[in-house]
Tab-separated table of C-alpha atoms in Angstrom:
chain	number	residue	atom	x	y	z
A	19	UNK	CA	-5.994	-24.053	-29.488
A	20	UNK	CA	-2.672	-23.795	-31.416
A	21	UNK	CA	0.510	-24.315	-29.983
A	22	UNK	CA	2.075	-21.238	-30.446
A	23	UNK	CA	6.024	-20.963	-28.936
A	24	UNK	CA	6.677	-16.763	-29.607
A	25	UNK	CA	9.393	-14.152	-28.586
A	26	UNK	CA	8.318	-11.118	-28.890
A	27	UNK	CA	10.995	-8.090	-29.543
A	28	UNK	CA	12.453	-6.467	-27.168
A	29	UNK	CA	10.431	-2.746	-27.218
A	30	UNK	CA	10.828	-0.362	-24.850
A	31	UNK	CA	8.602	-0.515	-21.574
A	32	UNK	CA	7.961	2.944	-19.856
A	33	UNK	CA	10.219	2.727	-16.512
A	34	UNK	CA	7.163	2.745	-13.604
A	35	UNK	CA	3.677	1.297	-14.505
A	36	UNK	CA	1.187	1.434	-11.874
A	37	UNK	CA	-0.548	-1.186	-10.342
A	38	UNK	CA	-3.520	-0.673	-12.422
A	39	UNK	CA	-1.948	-0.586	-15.693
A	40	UNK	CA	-0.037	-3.608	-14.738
A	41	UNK	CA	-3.692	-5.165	-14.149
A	42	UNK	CA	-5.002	-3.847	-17.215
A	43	UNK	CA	-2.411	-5.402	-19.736
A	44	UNK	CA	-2.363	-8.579	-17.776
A	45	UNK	CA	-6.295	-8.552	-18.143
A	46	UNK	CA	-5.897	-8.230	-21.396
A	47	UNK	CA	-3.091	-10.935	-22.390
A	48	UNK	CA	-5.639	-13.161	-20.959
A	49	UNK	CA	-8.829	-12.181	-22.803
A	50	UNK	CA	-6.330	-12.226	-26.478
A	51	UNK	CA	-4.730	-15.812	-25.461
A	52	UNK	CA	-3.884	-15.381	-29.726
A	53	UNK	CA	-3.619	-11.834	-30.286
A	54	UNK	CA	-7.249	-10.975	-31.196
A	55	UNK	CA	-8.459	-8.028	-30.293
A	56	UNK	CA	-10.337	-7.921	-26.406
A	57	UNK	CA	-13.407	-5.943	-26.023
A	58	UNK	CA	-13.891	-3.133	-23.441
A	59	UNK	CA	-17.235	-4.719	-21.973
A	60	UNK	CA	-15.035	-7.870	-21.508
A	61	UNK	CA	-12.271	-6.308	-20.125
A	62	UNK	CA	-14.847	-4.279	-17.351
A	63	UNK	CA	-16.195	-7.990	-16.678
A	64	UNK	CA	-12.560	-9.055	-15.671
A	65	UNK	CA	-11.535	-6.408	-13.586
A	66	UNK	CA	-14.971	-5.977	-12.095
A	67	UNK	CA	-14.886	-2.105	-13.354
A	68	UNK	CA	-17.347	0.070	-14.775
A	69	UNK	CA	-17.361	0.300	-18.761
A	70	UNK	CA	-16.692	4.113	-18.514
A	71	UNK	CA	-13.154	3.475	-15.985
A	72	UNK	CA	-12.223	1.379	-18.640
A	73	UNK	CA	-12.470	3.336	-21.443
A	74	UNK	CA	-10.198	5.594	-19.602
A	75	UNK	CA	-7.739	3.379	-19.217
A	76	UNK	CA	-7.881	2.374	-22.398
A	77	UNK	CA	-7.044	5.656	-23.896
A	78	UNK	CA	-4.668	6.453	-21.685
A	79	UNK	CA	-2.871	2.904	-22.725
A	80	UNK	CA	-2.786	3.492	-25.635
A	81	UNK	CA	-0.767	6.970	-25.696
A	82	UNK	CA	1.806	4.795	-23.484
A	83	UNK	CA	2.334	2.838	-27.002
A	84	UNK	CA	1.377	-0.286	-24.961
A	85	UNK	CA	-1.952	-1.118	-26.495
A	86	UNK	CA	-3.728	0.019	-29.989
A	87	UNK	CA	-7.333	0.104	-30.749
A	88	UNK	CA	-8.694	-1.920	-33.780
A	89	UNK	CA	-11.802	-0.514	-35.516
A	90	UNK	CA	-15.223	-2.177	-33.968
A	91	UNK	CA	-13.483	-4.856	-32.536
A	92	UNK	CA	-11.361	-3.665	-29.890
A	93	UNK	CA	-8.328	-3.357	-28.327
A	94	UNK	CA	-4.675	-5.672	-28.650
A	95	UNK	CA	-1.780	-5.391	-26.992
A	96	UNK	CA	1.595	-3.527	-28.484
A	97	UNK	CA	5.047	-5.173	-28.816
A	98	UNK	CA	5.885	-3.426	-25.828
A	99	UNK	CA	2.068	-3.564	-23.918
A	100	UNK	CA	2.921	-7.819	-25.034
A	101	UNK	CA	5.915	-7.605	-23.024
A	102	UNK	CA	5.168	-5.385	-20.565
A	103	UNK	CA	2.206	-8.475	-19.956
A	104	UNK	CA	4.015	-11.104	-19.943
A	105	UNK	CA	6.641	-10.065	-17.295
A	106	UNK	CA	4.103	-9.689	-15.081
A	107	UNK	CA	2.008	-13.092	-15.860
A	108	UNK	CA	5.643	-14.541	-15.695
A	109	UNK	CA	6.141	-12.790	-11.951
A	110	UNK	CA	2.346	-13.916	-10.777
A	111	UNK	CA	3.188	-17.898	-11.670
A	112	UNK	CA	6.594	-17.876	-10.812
A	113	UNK	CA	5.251	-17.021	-7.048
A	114	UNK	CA	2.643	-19.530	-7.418
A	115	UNK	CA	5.176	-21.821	-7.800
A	116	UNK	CA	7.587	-20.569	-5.322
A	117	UNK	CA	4.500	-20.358	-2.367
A	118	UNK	CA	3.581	-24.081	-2.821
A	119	UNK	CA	6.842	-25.387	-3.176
A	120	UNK	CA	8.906	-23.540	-0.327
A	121	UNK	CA	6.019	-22.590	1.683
A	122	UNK	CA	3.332	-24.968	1.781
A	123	UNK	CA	0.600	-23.242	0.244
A	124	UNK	CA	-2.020	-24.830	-0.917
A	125	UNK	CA	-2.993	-24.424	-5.091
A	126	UNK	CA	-6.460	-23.059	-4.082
A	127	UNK	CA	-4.489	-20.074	-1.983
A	128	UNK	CA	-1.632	-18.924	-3.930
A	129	UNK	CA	-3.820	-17.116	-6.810
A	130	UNK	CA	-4.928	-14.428	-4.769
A	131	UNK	CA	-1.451	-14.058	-2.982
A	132	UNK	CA	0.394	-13.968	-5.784
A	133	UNK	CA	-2.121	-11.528	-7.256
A	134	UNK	CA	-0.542	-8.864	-4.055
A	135	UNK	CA	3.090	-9.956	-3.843
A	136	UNK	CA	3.121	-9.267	-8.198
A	137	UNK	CA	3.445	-6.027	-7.758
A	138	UNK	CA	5.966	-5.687	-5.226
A	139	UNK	CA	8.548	-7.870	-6.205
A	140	UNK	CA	11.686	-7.083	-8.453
A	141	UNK	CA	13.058	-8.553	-11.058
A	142	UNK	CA	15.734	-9.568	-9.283
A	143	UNK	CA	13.832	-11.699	-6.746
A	144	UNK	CA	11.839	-12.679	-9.212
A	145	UNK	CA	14.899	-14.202	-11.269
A	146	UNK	CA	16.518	-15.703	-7.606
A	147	UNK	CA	13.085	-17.368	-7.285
A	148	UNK	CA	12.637	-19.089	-10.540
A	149	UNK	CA	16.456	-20.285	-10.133
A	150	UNK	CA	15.666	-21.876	-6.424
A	151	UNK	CA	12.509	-23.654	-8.302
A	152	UNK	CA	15.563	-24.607	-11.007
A	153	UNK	CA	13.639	-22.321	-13.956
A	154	UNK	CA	9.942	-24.285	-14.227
A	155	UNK	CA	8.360	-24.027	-17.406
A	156	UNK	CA	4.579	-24.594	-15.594
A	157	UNK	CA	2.765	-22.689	-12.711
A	158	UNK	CA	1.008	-25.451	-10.098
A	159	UNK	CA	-1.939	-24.678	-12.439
A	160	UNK	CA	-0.675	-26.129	-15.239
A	161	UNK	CA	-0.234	-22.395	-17.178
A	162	UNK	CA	2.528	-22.022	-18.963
A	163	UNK	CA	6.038	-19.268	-17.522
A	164	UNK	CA	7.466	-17.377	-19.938
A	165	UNK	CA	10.987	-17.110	-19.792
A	166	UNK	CA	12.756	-14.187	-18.881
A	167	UNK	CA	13.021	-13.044	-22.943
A	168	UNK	CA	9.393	-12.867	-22.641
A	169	UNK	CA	8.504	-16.249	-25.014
A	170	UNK	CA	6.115	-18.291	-23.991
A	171	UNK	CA	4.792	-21.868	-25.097
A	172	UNK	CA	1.240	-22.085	-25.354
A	173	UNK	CA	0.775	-25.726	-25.761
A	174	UNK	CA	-2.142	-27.285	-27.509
A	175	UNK	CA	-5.016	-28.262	-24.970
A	176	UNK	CA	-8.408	-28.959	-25.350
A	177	UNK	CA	-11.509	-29.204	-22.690
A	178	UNK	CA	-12.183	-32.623	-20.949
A	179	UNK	CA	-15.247	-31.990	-22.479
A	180	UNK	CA	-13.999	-32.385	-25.667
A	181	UNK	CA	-13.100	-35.992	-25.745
A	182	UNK	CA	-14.858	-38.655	-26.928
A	183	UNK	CA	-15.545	-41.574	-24.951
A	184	UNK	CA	-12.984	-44.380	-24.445
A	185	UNK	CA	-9.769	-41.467	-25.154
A	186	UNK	CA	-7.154	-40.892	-22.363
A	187	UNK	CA	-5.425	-37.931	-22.096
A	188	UNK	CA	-2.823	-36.380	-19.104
A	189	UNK	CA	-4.699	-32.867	-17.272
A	190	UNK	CA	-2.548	-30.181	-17.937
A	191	UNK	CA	-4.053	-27.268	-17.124
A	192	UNK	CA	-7.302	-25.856	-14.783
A	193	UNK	CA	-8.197	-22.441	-14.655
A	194	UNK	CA	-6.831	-21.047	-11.466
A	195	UNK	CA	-9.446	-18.043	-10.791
A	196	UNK	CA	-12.334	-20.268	-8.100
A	197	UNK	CA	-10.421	-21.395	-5.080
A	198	UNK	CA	-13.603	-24.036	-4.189
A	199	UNK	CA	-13.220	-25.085	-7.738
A	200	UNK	CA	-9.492	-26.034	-7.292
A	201	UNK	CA	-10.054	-27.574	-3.790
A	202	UNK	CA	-13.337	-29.794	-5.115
A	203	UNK	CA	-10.914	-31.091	-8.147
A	204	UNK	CA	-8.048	-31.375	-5.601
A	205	UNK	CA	-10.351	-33.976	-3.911
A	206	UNK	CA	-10.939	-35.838	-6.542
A	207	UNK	CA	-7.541	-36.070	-8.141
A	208	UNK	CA	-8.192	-34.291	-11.082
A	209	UNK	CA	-4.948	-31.904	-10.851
A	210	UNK	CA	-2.342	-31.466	-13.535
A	211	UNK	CA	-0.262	-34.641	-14.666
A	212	UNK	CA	-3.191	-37.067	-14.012
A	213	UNK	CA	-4.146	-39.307	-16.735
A	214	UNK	CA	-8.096	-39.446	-17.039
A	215	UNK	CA	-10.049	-41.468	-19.564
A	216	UNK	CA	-13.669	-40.456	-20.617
A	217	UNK	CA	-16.071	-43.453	-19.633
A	218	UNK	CA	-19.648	-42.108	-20.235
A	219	UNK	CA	-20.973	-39.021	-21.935
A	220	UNK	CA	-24.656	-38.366	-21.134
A	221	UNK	CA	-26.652	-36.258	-24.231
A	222	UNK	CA	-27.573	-32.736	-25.004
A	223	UNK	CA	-24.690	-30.928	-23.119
A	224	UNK	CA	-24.718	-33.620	-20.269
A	225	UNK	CA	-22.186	-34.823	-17.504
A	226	UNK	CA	-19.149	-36.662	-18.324
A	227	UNK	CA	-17.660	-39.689	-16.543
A	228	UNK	CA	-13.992	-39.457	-16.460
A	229	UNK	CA	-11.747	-42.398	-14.684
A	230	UNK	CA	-8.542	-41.301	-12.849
A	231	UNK	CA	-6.161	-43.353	-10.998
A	232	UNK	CA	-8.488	-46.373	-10.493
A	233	UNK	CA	-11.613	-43.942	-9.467
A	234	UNK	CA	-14.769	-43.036	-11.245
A	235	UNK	CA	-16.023	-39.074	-10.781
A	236	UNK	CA	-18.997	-37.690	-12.728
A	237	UNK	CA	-18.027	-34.220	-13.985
A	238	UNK	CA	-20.908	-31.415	-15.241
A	239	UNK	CA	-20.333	-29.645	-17.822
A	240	UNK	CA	-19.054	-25.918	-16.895
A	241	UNK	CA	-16.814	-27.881	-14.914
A	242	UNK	CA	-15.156	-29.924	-17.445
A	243	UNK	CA	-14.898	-26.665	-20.054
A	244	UNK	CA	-12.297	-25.599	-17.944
A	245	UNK	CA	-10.141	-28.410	-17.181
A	246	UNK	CA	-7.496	-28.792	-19.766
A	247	UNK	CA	-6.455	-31.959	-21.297
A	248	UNK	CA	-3.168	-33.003	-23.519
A	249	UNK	CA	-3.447	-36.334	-25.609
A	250	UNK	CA	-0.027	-37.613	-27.333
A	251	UNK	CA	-1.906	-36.925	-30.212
A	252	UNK	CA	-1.820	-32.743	-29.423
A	253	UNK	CA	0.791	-30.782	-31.395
């Protein structure tokens, strides 16, 4: 993917959002990671909701101004649905970040906290929190903050299973969502900032061999789709 560094303008957000909506237009920033369009069957897989709630939702979205529908496709995100997004994607990492470095949380624990505490905290605490953590521009995931003007740097990534054998590249990101997941790479030192190098590929879709910090691990392949990798190379 891209690096893409954007700020948005400054729309207005309605005043109160629910819960749900809030859940909704994060959902959604995260099935359009470039703006195109996300597709109500994909969005009911997310949120683990029938296809008829959603549709609901959906229209009721898009009279808010926050999201617009694009013929057979979809739906994307408004200027102010975009915003309205990323304050709260900026809230969930922030606390991420603020639970495992002032409170000892573990990264295979905080999703699912900060996935509660989003909702309830203000702005203001919010703002206090990212100041105490002196204004990170990474969750302990590896996913990028956006700042408080709502930009965000997307940098350019690409699957460990996307190198070739004999490159090294630094982990930068691993999908946050399967707390084993996160624990079994924890293990194995595969966590964000780690140089790996790709020793072996086996054929057809096979295991890789990656080397990190003097160790040999044999990674399958769903698992190395979602680790992240950065060479210098990566714009």
């Amino acid at each position: 993917m891209n690096a893409t560094a954007t700020t948005p303008s400054l729309p207005a957000i309605p005043d109160t959002l629910t819960r749900s909506v809030e859940d909704y237009l994060k959902a959604i920033y995260r099935l359009s990671p470039e703006g195109q369009p996300a597709s109500t069957s994909d969005i009911a897989h997310l949120l683990e909701l029938s296809a008829p709630s959603v549709s609901g939702m959906v229209k009721r979205l898009s009279e808010l101004g926050l999201l617009e529908h694009v013929p057979y496709k979809g739906v994307q995100l408004t200027d102010a649905g975009r915003r309205a997004a990323l304050r709260m994607v900026r809230r969930h990492r922030l606390i991420e970040a603020y639970l495992v470095q002032f409170l000892g949380y573990g990264w295979d624990t905080v999703h699912a906290e900060a996935e509660r505490l989003e909702h309830a905290v203000s702005d203001p605490l919010v703002e206090r929190m990212a100041a105490a953590l002196g204004h990170p521009v990474a969750d302990p995931h590896g996913d990028p903050i956006p700042d408080a003007d709502g930009a965000i740097h997307e940098p350019a990534c690409t699957p460990l299973a996307g190198m070739s054998v004999g490159d090294t590249a630094e982990i930068r990101r691993v999908d946050e969502r399967d707390a084993e997941r996160l624990r079994y790479l924890a293990s194995l030192g595969l966590v964000p900032g780690v140089a790996v190098t790709l020793r072996d590929r086996q054929p057809f879709g096979g295991p890789v061999t990656v080397e990190a910090s003097g160790e040999r691990h044999v990674i399958g392949p769903e698992l190395a789709q979602v680790v992240l990798v950065r060479s210098e190379g990566d714009r």
